[in-house]
């Protein structure tokens, strides 16, 4: 019975992988304009056709109202629809990226904001923590740095489907990066930092009750202490960056255009605070918020950023109940 269960699981994984690869092949065949139109149709469908429980609409709406109290119900709905369009386009662009971006044509695709500050940090000889959030096209951002000769260790969770996991590993490592798993990858992170390497991390995930609570859009959000702690221990430079899609102009550009930006550079050696971990965490969280405010439709609002509640506030809620 156990063997049958294992075989059924492998069969399901294989079928998921086959369907995924068929879709990636279709994405590679259709034109960019066609893939954009398809993404718009899917985004509209997720908001107007599918049950909202399936698409976590209420979670996204609640998060948006927390971040933008002045948004009307219509503003929230439009932003959520644009978010889904962005995410479907992100998948298509991840598939297309290896064929579309090269050193010879990067000027057509990429524009840079605060490039000098980022370049200075990357050439400092010190480890650089390259932080971003579930914002913009984080796959495009990492691929860009790899293409320009700045490889990094990318910390990510292992996918449940091993066939899909291997595909994403190959996709991320084709430009010279190294995938480091959250579970069991600590030795790889330590070795990388000892060699003065660069580390890529997403910094906007809920860290539970033991995280450090810093304001994100004016509301305390649990954030992992480990990022700031590791940065301090390794004399690293912390860089908060992003890669956001710019308005389409297919008459002048054959593909999409991105702005790759550096929002803030934090030198851990210059922090003057009684609580260095909190100071660093607050700075990069505020920098991410500033970037998201400019492009709210390119942020992943369906993940529960404010899931954990500070202990003191939780106790007050329990007393009130």
PDB file of C-alpha atoms in Angstrom:
ATOM      1  CA  UNK A   1       0.000   0.000   0.000  1.00  0.00           C
ATOM      2  CA  UNK A   2       2.831   2.367   0.883  1.00  0.00           C
ATOM      3  CA  UNK A   3       4.591   1.561  -2.389  1.00  0.00           C
ATOM      4  CA  UNK A   4       1.391   2.319  -4.310  1.00  0.00           C
ATOM      5  CA  UNK A   5       1.075   5.684  -2.563  1.00  0.00           C
ATOM      6  CA  UNK A   6       4.678   6.575  -3.465  1.00  0.00           C
ATOM      7  CA  UNK A   7       4.161   5.575  -7.091  1.00  0.00           C
ATOM      8  CA  UNK A   8       0.970   7.630  -7.334  1.00  0.00           C
ATOM      9  CA  UNK A   9       2.796  10.642  -5.923  1.00  0.00           C
ATOM     10  CA  UNK A  10       5.597  10.244  -8.478  1.00  0.00           C
ATOM     11  CA  UNK A  11       3.024   9.892 -11.239  1.00  0.00           C
ATOM     12  CA  UNK A  12       1.300  13.102 -10.111  1.00  0.00           C
ATOM     13  CA  UNK A  13       4.633  14.935  -9.997  1.00  0.00           C
ATOM     14  CA  UNK A  14       5.478  13.686 -13.475  1.00  0.00           C
ATOM     15  CA  UNK A  15       2.105  14.752 -14.875  1.00  0.00           C
ATOM     16  CA  UNK A  16       2.477  18.204 -13.292  1.00  0.00           C
ATOM     17  CA  UNK A  17       5.914  18.528 -14.841  1.00  0.00           C
ATOM     18  CA  UNK A  18       4.692  17.448 -18.294  1.00  0.00           C
ATOM     19  CA  UNK A  19       1.840  19.984 -18.173  1.00  0.00           C
ATOM     20  CA  UNK A  20       4.255  22.687 -17.011  1.00  0.00           C
ATOM     21  CA  UNK A  21       6.762  21.923 -19.785  1.00  0.00           C
ATOM     22  CA  UNK A  22       4.021  21.935 -22.429  1.00  0.00           C
ATOM     23  CA  UNK A  23       2.950  25.372 -21.191  1.00  0.00           C
ATOM     24  CA  UNK A  24       6.540  26.667 -21.240  1.00  0.00           C
ATOM     25  CA  UNK A  25       6.924  25.407 -24.815  1.00  0.00           C
ATOM     26  CA  UNK A  26       3.730  27.218 -25.825  1.00  0.00           C
ATOM     27  CA  UNK A  27       4.961  30.383 -24.126  1.00  0.00           C
ATOM     28  CA  UNK A  28       8.172  30.105 -26.118  1.00  0.00           C
ATOM     29  CA  UNK A  29       6.252  29.792 -29.385  1.00  0.00           C
ATOM     30  CA  UNK A  30       3.700  32.602 -29.071  1.00  0.00           C
ATOM     31  CA  UNK A  31       4.624  36.249 -29.590  1.00  0.00           C
ATOM     32  CA  UNK A  32       5.210  38.570 -26.672  1.00  0.00           C
ATOM     33  CA  UNK A  33       2.015  40.489 -27.427  1.00  0.00           C
ATOM     34  CA  UNK A  34       0.016  37.251 -27.430  1.00  0.00           C
ATOM     35  CA  UNK A  35       1.473  36.209 -24.065  1.00  0.00           C
ATOM     36  CA  UNK A  36       0.538  39.629 -22.650  1.00  0.00           C
ATOM     37  CA  UNK A  37      -3.039  39.316 -23.894  1.00  0.00           C
ATOM     38  CA  UNK A  38      -3.284  35.828 -22.403  1.00  0.00           C
ATOM     39  CA  UNK A  39      -1.969  37.110 -19.050  1.00  0.00           C
ATOM     40  CA  UNK A  40      -4.596  39.874 -19.086  1.00  0.00           C
ATOM     41  CA  UNK A  41      -7.333  37.325 -19.744  1.00  0.00           C
ATOM     42  CA  UNK A  42      -6.141  35.122 -16.880  1.00  0.00           C
ATOM     43  CA  UNK A  43      -5.882  38.124 -14.541  1.00  0.00           C
ATOM     44  CA  UNK A  44      -9.436  39.181 -15.372  1.00  0.00           C
ATOM     45  CA  UNK A  45     -10.653  35.598 -14.903  1.00  0.00           C
ATOM     46  CA  UNK A  46      -9.049  35.288 -11.464  1.00  0.00           C
ATOM     47  CA  UNK A  47     -10.941  38.347 -10.242  1.00  0.00           C
ATOM     48  CA  UNK A  48     -14.262  38.107 -12.092  1.00  0.00           C
ATOM     49  CA  UNK A  49     -14.853  34.402 -12.846  1.00  0.00           C
ATOM     50  CA  UNK A  50     -13.199  32.182 -10.248  1.00  0.00           C
ATOM     51  CA  UNK A  51     -14.519  31.930  -6.675  1.00  0.00           C
ATOM     52  CA  UNK A  52     -12.643  34.480  -4.599  1.00  0.00           C
ATOM     53  CA  UNK A  53     -11.882  31.883  -1.942  1.00  0.00           C
ATOM     54  CA  UNK A  54      -9.760  30.032  -4.517  1.00  0.00           C
ATOM     55  CA  UNK A  55      -7.757  33.116  -5.459  1.00  0.00           C
ATOM     56  CA  UNK A  56      -7.296  34.468  -1.886  1.00  0.00           C
ATOM     57  CA  UNK A  57      -9.002  37.677  -2.950  1.00  0.00           C
ATOM     58  CA  UNK A  58     -10.016  38.644   0.580  1.00  0.00           C
ATOM     59  CA  UNK A  59      -6.440  38.233   1.839  1.00  0.00           C
ATOM     60  CA  UNK A  60      -5.118  40.474  -0.934  1.00  0.00           C
ATOM     61  CA  UNK A  61      -7.911  43.028  -0.386  1.00  0.00           C
ATOM     62  CA  UNK A  62      -7.260  43.158   3.367  1.00  0.00           C
ATOM     63  CA  UNK A  63      -3.522  43.649   2.799  1.00  0.00           C
ATOM     64  CA  UNK A  64      -4.118  46.428   0.280  1.00  0.00           C
ATOM     65  CA  UNK A  65      -6.516  48.251   2.612  1.00  0.00           C
ATOM     66  CA  UNK A  66      -3.892  48.032   5.361  1.00  0.00           C
ATOM     67  CA  UNK A  67      -1.193  49.426   3.083  1.00  0.00           C
ATOM     68  CA  UNK A  68      -3.380  52.010   1.303  1.00  0.00           C
ATOM     69  CA  UNK A  69      -6.250  53.095   3.590  1.00  0.00           C
ATOM     70  CA  UNK A  70      -7.453  55.636   1.006  1.00  0.00           C
ATOM     71  CA  UNK A  71      -8.072  52.984  -1.662  1.00  0.00           C
ATOM     72  CA  UNK A  72     -11.700  52.549  -2.676  1.00  0.00           C
ATOM     73  CA  UNK A  73     -13.172  49.099  -3.321  1.00  0.00           C
ATOM     74  CA  UNK A  74     -12.692  49.757  -7.033  1.00  0.00           C
ATOM     75  CA  UNK A  75      -9.033  50.699  -6.499  1.00  0.00           C
ATOM     76  CA  UNK A  76      -8.495  47.454  -4.590  1.00  0.00           C
ATOM     77  CA  UNK A  77     -10.166  45.329  -7.277  1.00  0.00           C
ATOM     78  CA  UNK A  78      -8.200  46.960 -10.108  1.00  0.00           C
ATOM     79  CA  UNK A  79      -4.916  46.554  -8.237  1.00  0.00           C
ATOM     80  CA  UNK A  80      -5.566  42.873  -7.526  1.00  0.00           C
ATOM     81  CA  UNK A  81      -6.415  42.215 -11.163  1.00  0.00           C
ATOM     82  CA  UNK A  82      -3.229  43.974 -12.276  1.00  0.00           C
ATOM     83  CA  UNK A  83      -1.290  41.953  -9.687  1.00  0.00           C
ATOM     84  CA  UNK A  84      -2.454  38.686 -11.249  1.00  0.00           C
ATOM     85  CA  UNK A  85      -1.642  39.938 -14.734  1.00  0.00           C
ATOM     86  CA  UNK A  86       1.822  40.841 -13.485  1.00  0.00           C
ATOM     87  CA  UNK A  87       2.354  37.395 -11.930  1.00  0.00           C
ATOM     88  CA  UNK A  88       1.283  35.549 -15.081  1.00  0.00           C
ATOM     89  CA  UNK A  89       3.576  37.767 -17.127  1.00  0.00           C
ATOM     90  CA  UNK A  90       6.367  37.081 -14.634  1.00  0.00           C
ATOM     91  CA  UNK A  91       6.074  33.332 -15.324  1.00  0.00           C
ATOM     92  CA  UNK A  92       6.143  33.888 -19.090  1.00  0.00           C
ATOM     93  CA  UNK A  93       9.116  36.251 -18.862  1.00  0.00           C
ATOM     94  CA  UNK A  94      11.043  33.797 -16.671  1.00  0.00           C
ATOM     95  CA  UNK A  95      10.676  31.222 -19.438  1.00  0.00           C
ATOM     96  CA  UNK A  96      11.636  33.726 -22.151  1.00  0.00           C
ATOM     97  CA  UNK A  97      14.477  35.411 -20.267  1.00  0.00           C
ATOM     98  CA  UNK A  98      17.416  33.159 -21.291  1.00  0.00           C
ATOM     99  CA  UNK A  99      16.664  33.795 -24.975  1.00  0.00           C
ATOM    100  CA  UNK A 100      15.816  37.471 -24.660  1.00  0.00           C
ATOM    101  CA  UNK A 101      18.511  39.050 -22.472  1.00  0.00           C
ATOM    102  CA  UNK A 102      22.161  39.156 -23.559  1.00  0.00           C
ATOM    103  CA  UNK A 103      25.005  41.578 -23.027  1.00  0.00           C
ATOM    104  CA  UNK A 104      24.559  42.728 -26.633  1.00  0.00           C
ATOM    105  CA  UNK A 105      20.958  43.886 -26.179  1.00  0.00           C
ATOM    106  CA  UNK A 106      20.654  44.788 -22.501  1.00  0.00           C
ATOM    107  CA  UNK A 107      20.341  48.527 -23.299  1.00  0.00           C
ATOM    108  CA  UNK A 108      17.047  47.780 -25.065  1.00  0.00           C
ATOM    109  CA  UNK A 109      15.671  45.931 -22.056  1.00  0.00           C
ATOM    110  CA  UNK A 110      17.258  47.337 -18.899  1.00  0.00           C
ATOM    111  CA  UNK A 111      17.450  50.765 -17.344  1.00  0.00           C
ATOM    112  CA  UNK A 112      19.181  51.279 -14.008  1.00  0.00           C
ATOM    113  CA  UNK A 113      18.484  53.420 -10.966  1.00  0.00           C
ATOM    114  CA  UNK A 114      21.296  54.211  -8.515  1.00  0.00           C
ATOM    115  CA  UNK A 115      23.602  51.875 -10.434  1.00  0.00           C
ATOM    116  CA  UNK A 116      26.741  53.540  -9.085  1.00  0.00           C
ATOM    117  CA  UNK A 117      25.903  52.781  -5.454  1.00  0.00           C
ATOM    118  CA  UNK A 118      25.190  49.123  -6.233  1.00  0.00           C
ATOM    119  CA  UNK A 119      28.341  48.742  -8.337  1.00  0.00           C
ATOM    120  CA  UNK A 120      30.478  50.270  -5.593  1.00  0.00           C
ATOM    121  CA  UNK A 121      29.073  47.801  -3.052  1.00  0.00           C
ATOM    122  CA  UNK A 122      29.548  44.812  -5.372  1.00  0.00           C
ATOM    123  CA  UNK A 123      33.151  45.772  -6.034  1.00  0.00           C
ATOM    124  CA  UNK A 124      34.008  46.474  -2.380  1.00  0.00           C
ATOM    125  CA  UNK A 125      35.499  43.042  -1.729  1.00  0.00           C
ATOM    126  CA  UNK A 126      33.015  42.504   1.101  1.00  0.00           C
ATOM    127  CA  UNK A 127      30.005  40.165   1.105  1.00  0.00           C
ATOM    128  CA  UNK A 128      26.844  41.794  -0.207  1.00  0.00           C
ATOM    129  CA  UNK A 129      23.368  40.784   0.912  1.00  0.00           C
ATOM    130  CA  UNK A 130      21.154  41.532  -2.091  1.00  0.00           C
ATOM    131  CA  UNK A 131      17.651  41.761  -0.653  1.00  0.00           C
ATOM    132  CA  UNK A 132      14.324  42.075  -2.394  1.00  0.00           C
ATOM    133  CA  UNK A 133      10.720  41.108  -1.765  1.00  0.00           C
ATOM    134  CA  UNK A 134       7.901  39.380  -3.581  1.00  0.00           C
ATOM    135  CA  UNK A 135       7.924  42.421  -5.805  1.00  0.00           C
ATOM    136  CA  UNK A 136       8.496  43.068  -9.488  1.00  0.00           C
ATOM    137  CA  UNK A 137      10.253  40.284 -11.379  1.00  0.00           C
ATOM    138  CA  UNK A 138      12.739  38.953  -8.830  1.00  0.00           C
ATOM    139  CA  UNK A 139      13.853  36.279 -11.332  1.00  0.00           C
ATOM    140  CA  UNK A 140      14.760  39.004 -13.847  1.00  0.00           C
ATOM    141  CA  UNK A 141      16.754  40.879 -11.225  1.00  0.00           C
ATOM    142  CA  UNK A 142      18.883  37.900 -10.250  1.00  0.00           C
ATOM    143  CA  UNK A 143      19.405  36.905 -13.884  1.00  0.00           C
ATOM    144  CA  UNK A 144      20.622  40.417 -14.667  1.00  0.00           C
ATOM    145  CA  UNK A 145      23.329  40.338 -11.999  1.00  0.00           C
ATOM    146  CA  UNK A 146      24.446  36.909 -13.166  1.00  0.00           C
ATOM    147  CA  UNK A 147      24.643  38.094 -16.770  1.00  0.00           C
ATOM    148  CA  UNK A 148      26.876  40.996 -15.705  1.00  0.00           C
ATOM    149  CA  UNK A 149      29.257  38.703 -13.815  1.00  0.00           C
ATOM    150  CA  UNK A 150      28.009  39.106 -10.244  1.00  0.00           C
ATOM    151  CA  UNK A 151      26.955  35.585  -9.230  1.00  0.00           C
ATOM    152  CA  UNK A 152      25.339  35.013  -5.868  1.00  0.00           C
ATOM    153  CA  UNK A 153      23.955  32.286  -3.675  1.00  0.00           C
ATOM    154  CA  UNK A 154      20.175  32.428  -3.901  1.00  0.00           C
ATOM    155  CA  UNK A 155      18.338  31.249  -0.799  1.00  0.00           C
ATOM    156  CA  UNK A 156      15.055  29.548  -1.703  1.00  0.00           C
ATOM    157  CA  UNK A 157      12.677  26.847  -0.559  1.00  0.00           C
ATOM    158  CA  UNK A 158      12.821  23.430  -2.205  1.00  0.00           C
ATOM    159  CA  UNK A 159       9.728  22.726  -4.301  1.00  0.00           C
ATOM    160  CA  UNK A 160       7.660  19.681  -3.380  1.00  0.00           C
ATOM    161  CA  UNK A 161       7.742  18.411  -6.972  1.00  0.00           C
ATOM    162  CA  UNK A 162      11.347  17.244  -7.623  1.00  0.00           C
ATOM    163  CA  UNK A 163      10.988  17.495 -11.420  1.00  0.00           C
ATOM    164  CA  UNK A 164       9.837  21.107 -11.221  1.00  0.00           C
ATOM    165  CA  UNK A 165      12.517  21.822  -8.620  1.00  0.00           C
ATOM    166  CA  UNK A 166      15.296  20.620 -10.923  1.00  0.00           C
ATOM    167  CA  UNK A 167      13.929  22.788 -13.751  1.00  0.00           C
ATOM    168  CA  UNK A 168      13.964  25.911 -11.570  1.00  0.00           C
ATOM    169  CA  UNK A 169      17.450  25.083 -10.298  1.00  0.00           C
ATOM    170  CA  UNK A 170      18.755  24.908 -13.881  1.00  0.00           C
ATOM    171  CA  UNK A 171      16.951  28.140 -14.788  1.00  0.00           C
ATOM    172  CA  UNK A 172      18.410  30.055 -11.842  1.00  0.00           C
ATOM    173  CA  UNK A 173      21.917  28.652 -12.132  1.00  0.00           C
ATOM    174  CA  UNK A 174      22.335  29.128 -15.891  1.00  0.00           C
ATOM    175  CA  UNK A 175      23.764  32.635 -15.308  1.00  0.00           C
ATOM    176  CA  UNK A 176      26.228  31.466 -12.679  1.00  0.00           C
ATOM    177  CA  UNK A 177      24.181  31.623  -9.492  1.00  0.00           C
ATOM    178  CA  UNK A 178      24.022  28.848  -6.897  1.00  0.00           C
ATOM    179  CA  UNK A 179      20.770  27.766  -5.288  1.00  0.00           C
ATOM    180  CA  UNK A 180      20.942  27.380  -1.495  1.00  0.00           C
ATOM    181  CA  UNK A 181      18.016  25.644   0.166  1.00  0.00           C
ATOM    182  CA  UNK A 182      16.441  27.130   3.300  1.00  0.00           C
ATOM    183  CA  UNK A 183      16.369  23.701   4.907  1.00  0.00           C
ATOM    184  CA  UNK A 184      19.786  22.069   5.045  1.00  0.00           C
ATOM    185  CA  UNK A 185      21.625  24.804   3.168  1.00  0.00           C
ATOM    186  CA  UNK A 186      23.290  26.501   6.144  1.00  0.00           C
ATOM    187  CA  UNK A 187      26.725  25.026   5.381  1.00  0.00           C
ATOM    188  CA  UNK A 188      26.550  26.395   1.855  1.00  0.00           C
ATOM    189  CA  UNK A 189      25.643  29.860   3.123  1.00  0.00           C
ATOM    190  CA  UNK A 190      28.526  29.787   5.642  1.00  0.00           C
ATOM    191  CA  UNK A 191      31.012  28.696   2.964  1.00  0.00           C
ATOM    192  CA  UNK A 192      29.792  31.385   0.579  1.00  0.00           C
ATOM    193  CA  UNK A 193      30.111  34.180   3.134  1.00  0.00           C
ATOM    194  CA  UNK A 194      33.546  32.924   4.226  1.00  0.00           C
ATOM    195  CA  UNK A 195      34.633  33.302   0.605  1.00  0.00           C
ATOM    196  CA  UNK A 196      33.271  36.895   0.566  1.00  0.00           C
ATOM    197  CA  UNK A 197      30.495  35.907  -1.819  1.00  0.00           C
ATOM    198  CA  UNK A 198      27.149  37.583  -2.396  1.00  0.00           C
ATOM    199  CA  UNK A 199      23.835  36.316  -1.053  1.00  0.00           C
ATOM    200  CA  UNK A 200      20.376  36.855  -2.555  1.00  0.00           C
ATOM    201  CA  UNK A 201      17.374  36.745  -0.197  1.00  0.00           C
ATOM    202  CA  UNK A 202      13.703  37.647  -0.075  1.00  0.00           C
ATOM    203  CA  UNK A 203      13.161  39.766   3.026  1.00  0.00           C
ATOM    204  CA  UNK A 204       9.380  40.137   3.300  1.00  0.00           C
ATOM    205  CA  UNK A 205       8.307  36.763   4.660  1.00  0.00           C
ATOM    206  CA  UNK A 206       6.523  36.367   7.991  1.00  0.00           C
ATOM    207  CA  UNK A 207       9.007  35.207  10.644  1.00  0.00           C
ATOM    208  CA  UNK A 208       6.534  34.158  13.311  1.00  0.00           C
ATOM    209  CA  UNK A 209       6.312  35.458  16.868  1.00  0.00           C
ATOM    210  CA  UNK A 210      10.091  35.231  17.379  1.00  0.00           C
ATOM    211  CA  UNK A 211      10.875  37.631  14.537  1.00  0.00           C
ATOM    212  CA  UNK A 212      11.741  41.284  14.989  1.00  0.00           C
ATOM    213  CA  UNK A 213       8.620  43.404  14.497  1.00  0.00           C
ATOM    214  CA  UNK A 214       9.192  46.486  12.354  1.00  0.00           C
ATOM    215  CA  UNK A 215       6.672  48.707  10.629  1.00  0.00           C
ATOM    216  CA  UNK A 216       5.753  47.825   7.047  1.00  0.00           C
ATOM    217  CA  UNK A 217       3.155  50.232   5.657  1.00  0.00           C
ATOM    218  CA  UNK A 218       2.586  51.478   9.199  1.00  0.00           C
ATOM    219  CA  UNK A 219       1.774  48.084  10.733  1.00  0.00           C
ATOM    220  CA  UNK A 220       4.206  45.850  12.677  1.00  0.00           C
ATOM    221  CA  UNK A 221       5.377  42.941  10.519  1.00  0.00           C
ATOM    222  CA  UNK A 222       7.435  40.021  11.824  1.00  0.00           C
ATOM    223  CA  UNK A 223      10.767  39.907   9.980  1.00  0.00           C
ATOM    224  CA  UNK A 224      13.632  37.422  10.261  1.00  0.00           C
ATOM    225  CA  UNK A 225      16.462  38.497  12.545  1.00  0.00           C
ATOM    226  CA  UNK A 226      18.891  36.196  10.752  1.00  0.00           C
ATOM    227  CA  UNK A 227      19.414  38.540   7.801  1.00  0.00           C
ATOM    228  CA  UNK A 228      20.717  41.410   9.935  1.00  0.00           C
ATOM    229  CA  UNK A 229      22.579  39.073  12.293  1.00  0.00           C
ATOM    230  CA  UNK A 230      24.443  37.332   9.459  1.00  0.00           C
ATOM    231  CA  UNK A 231      25.205  40.673   7.812  1.00  0.00           C
ATOM    232  CA  UNK A 232      26.703  42.060  11.046  1.00  0.00           C
ATOM    233  CA  UNK A 233      28.721  38.910  11.751  1.00  0.00           C
ATOM    234  CA  UNK A 234      30.233  38.933   8.242  1.00  0.00           C
ATOM    235  CA  UNK A 235      30.785  42.723   7.898  1.00  0.00           C
ATOM    236  CA  UNK A 236      28.478  42.590   4.904  1.00  0.00           C
ATOM    237  CA  UNK A 237      26.870  45.390   2.935  1.00  0.00           C
ATOM    238  CA  UNK A 238      23.090  45.153   2.695  1.00  0.00           C
ATOM    239  CA  UNK A 239      21.501  46.253  -0.573  1.00  0.00           C
ATOM    240  CA  UNK A 240      17.728  46.465  -1.132  1.00  0.00           C
ATOM    241  CA  UNK A 241      16.980  46.232  -4.842  1.00  0.00           C
ATOM    242  CA  UNK A 242      14.181  45.442  -7.245  1.00  0.00           C
ATOM    243  CA  UNK A 243      13.386  44.842 -10.900  1.00  0.00           C
ATOM    244  CA  UNK A 244      10.075  46.295 -12.070  1.00  0.00           C
ATOM    245  CA  UNK A 245       8.443  46.097 -15.453  1.00  0.00           C
ATOM    246  CA  UNK A 246       8.078  49.393 -17.275  1.00  0.00           C
ATOM    247  CA  UNK A 247       5.082  50.361 -19.488  1.00  0.00           C
ATOM    248  CA  UNK A 248       4.985  48.370 -22.718  1.00  0.00           C
ATOM    249  CA  UNK A 249       6.187  49.963 -25.922  1.00  0.00           C
ATOM    250  CA  UNK A 250       6.413  47.164 -28.469  1.00  0.00           C
ATOM    251  CA  UNK A 251       6.929  49.627 -31.343  1.00  0.00           C
ATOM    252  CA  UNK A 252      10.383  50.548 -30.052  1.00  0.00           C
ATOM    253  CA  UNK A 253      11.278  47.440 -28.037  1.00  0.00           C
ATOM    254  CA  UNK A 254      10.756  43.852 -29.183  1.00  0.00           C
ATOM    255  CA  UNK A 255      10.321  42.602 -25.640  1.00  0.00           C
ATOM    256  CA  UNK A 256       9.534  44.099 -22.230  1.00  0.00           C
ATOM    257  CA  UNK A 257      11.586  46.711 -20.401  1.00  0.00           C
ATOM    258  CA  UNK A 258      12.668  46.681 -16.759  1.00  0.00           C
ATOM    259  CA  UNK A 259      13.983  49.202 -14.301  1.00  0.00           C
ATOM    260  CA  UNK A 260      16.548  47.520 -12.057  1.00  0.00           C
ATOM    261  CA  UNK A 261      17.013  49.750  -9.035  1.00  0.00           C
ATOM    262  CA  UNK A 262      18.949  50.031  -5.820  1.00  0.00           C
ATOM    263  CA  UNK A 263      16.678  51.564  -3.186  1.00  0.00           C
ATOM    264  CA  UNK A 264      19.145  51.648  -0.297  1.00  0.00           C
ATOM    265  CA  UNK A 265      22.682  50.554   0.622  1.00  0.00           C
ATOM    266  CA  UNK A 266      23.309  49.787   4.316  1.00  0.00           C
ATOM    267  CA  UNK A 267      26.889  49.480   5.545  1.00  0.00           C
ATOM    268  CA  UNK A 268      26.791  47.347   8.691  1.00  0.00           C
ATOM    269  CA  UNK A 269      30.082  48.876   9.862  1.00  0.00           C
ATOM    270  CA  UNK A 270      28.556  52.333  10.165  1.00  0.00           C
ATOM    271  CA  UNK A 271      25.371  51.452  12.120  1.00  0.00           C
ATOM    272  CA  UNK A 272      25.167  53.473  15.323  1.00  0.00           C
ATOM    273  CA  UNK A 273      22.314  52.082  17.387  1.00  0.00           C
ATOM    274  CA  UNK A 274      21.689  50.286  20.656  1.00  0.00           C
ATOM    275  CA  UNK A 275      19.842  47.651  18.624  1.00  0.00           C
ATOM    276  CA  UNK A 276      21.732  47.146  15.362  1.00  0.00           C
ATOM    277  CA  UNK A 277      19.548  44.254  14.220  1.00  0.00           C
ATOM    278  CA  UNK A 278      16.366  46.318  14.525  1.00  0.00           C
ATOM    279  CA  UNK A 279      17.962  49.338  12.848  1.00  0.00           C
ATOM    280  CA  UNK A 280      19.095  47.356   9.806  1.00  0.00           C
ATOM    281  CA  UNK A 281      15.773  45.517   9.559  1.00  0.00           C
ATOM    282  CA  UNK A 282      13.812  48.779   9.775  1.00  0.00           C
ATOM    283  CA  UNK A 283      15.923  50.417   7.090  1.00  0.00           C
ATOM    284  CA  UNK A 284      15.560  47.724   4.451  1.00  0.00           C
ATOM    285  CA  UNK A 285      11.855  47.199   5.276  1.00  0.00           C
ATOM    286  CA  UNK A 286      11.178  50.926   4.793  1.00  0.00           C
ATOM    287  CA  UNK A 287      13.154  50.860   1.543  1.00  0.00           C
ATOM    288  CA  UNK A 288      11.063  47.967   0.221  1.00  0.00           C
ATOM    289  CA  UNK A 289       7.890  49.817   1.214  1.00  0.00           C
ATOM    290  CA  UNK A 290       9.027  52.921  -0.689  1.00  0.00           C
ATOM    291  CA  UNK A 291       9.597  50.855  -3.839  1.00  0.00           C
ATOM    292  CA  UNK A 292       6.271  49.008  -3.534  1.00  0.00           C
ATOM    293  CA  UNK A 293       4.399  52.311  -3.136  1.00  0.00           C
ATOM    294  CA  UNK A 294       5.573  53.313  -6.614  1.00  0.00           C
ATOM    295  CA  UNK A 295       4.408  50.041  -8.216  1.00  0.00           C
ATOM    296  CA  UNK A 296       1.749  48.469  -5.932  1.00  0.00           C
ATOM    297  CA  UNK A 297       0.345  46.304  -8.745  1.00  0.00           C
ATOM    298  CA  UNK A 298       3.681  44.457  -8.950  1.00  0.00           C
ATOM    299  CA  UNK A 299       3.666  43.279  -5.326  1.00  0.00           C
ATOM    300  CA  UNK A 300       2.423  39.837  -4.267  1.00  0.00           C
ATOM    301  CA  UNK A 301      -0.415  40.902  -1.977  1.00  0.00           C
ATOM    302  CA  UNK A 302      -1.856  37.414  -1.451  1.00  0.00           C
ATOM    303  CA  UNK A 303       0.837  36.323   1.005  1.00  0.00           C
ATOM    304  CA  UNK A 304       0.061  37.107   4.659  1.00  0.00           C
ATOM    305  CA  UNK A 305       2.762  39.635   5.501  1.00  0.00           C
ATOM    306  CA  UNK A 306       1.111  40.654   8.798  1.00  0.00           C
ATOM    307  CA  UNK A 307       0.181  37.123   9.876  1.00  0.00           C
ATOM    308  CA  UNK A 308       2.015  37.218  13.220  1.00  0.00           C
ATOM    309  CA  UNK A 309       0.970  39.600  15.987  1.00  0.00           C
ATOM    310  CA  UNK A 310       3.421  41.073  18.536  1.00  0.00           C
ATOM    311  CA  UNK A 311       3.059  39.219  21.852  1.00  0.00           C
ATOM    312  CA  UNK A 312       1.979  42.254  23.856  1.00  0.00           C
ATOM    313  CA  UNK A 313      -0.763  43.118  21.396  1.00  0.00           C
ATOM    314  CA  UNK A 314      -1.833  39.480  21.272  1.00  0.00           C
ATOM    315  CA  UNK A 315      -2.209  39.370  25.071  1.00  0.00           C
ATOM    316  CA  UNK A 316      -4.293  42.568  25.002  1.00  0.00           C
ATOM    317  CA  UNK A 317      -6.584  41.014  22.359  1.00  0.00           C
ATOM    318  CA  UNK A 318      -6.996  37.891  24.487  1.00  0.00           C
ATOM    319  CA  UNK A 319      -7.895  40.000  27.526  1.00  0.00           C
ATOM    320  CA  UNK A 320     -10.420  41.991  25.507  1.00  0.00           C
ATOM    321  CA  UNK A 321     -11.997  38.761  24.282  1.00  0.00           C
TER     322      UNK A 321
END
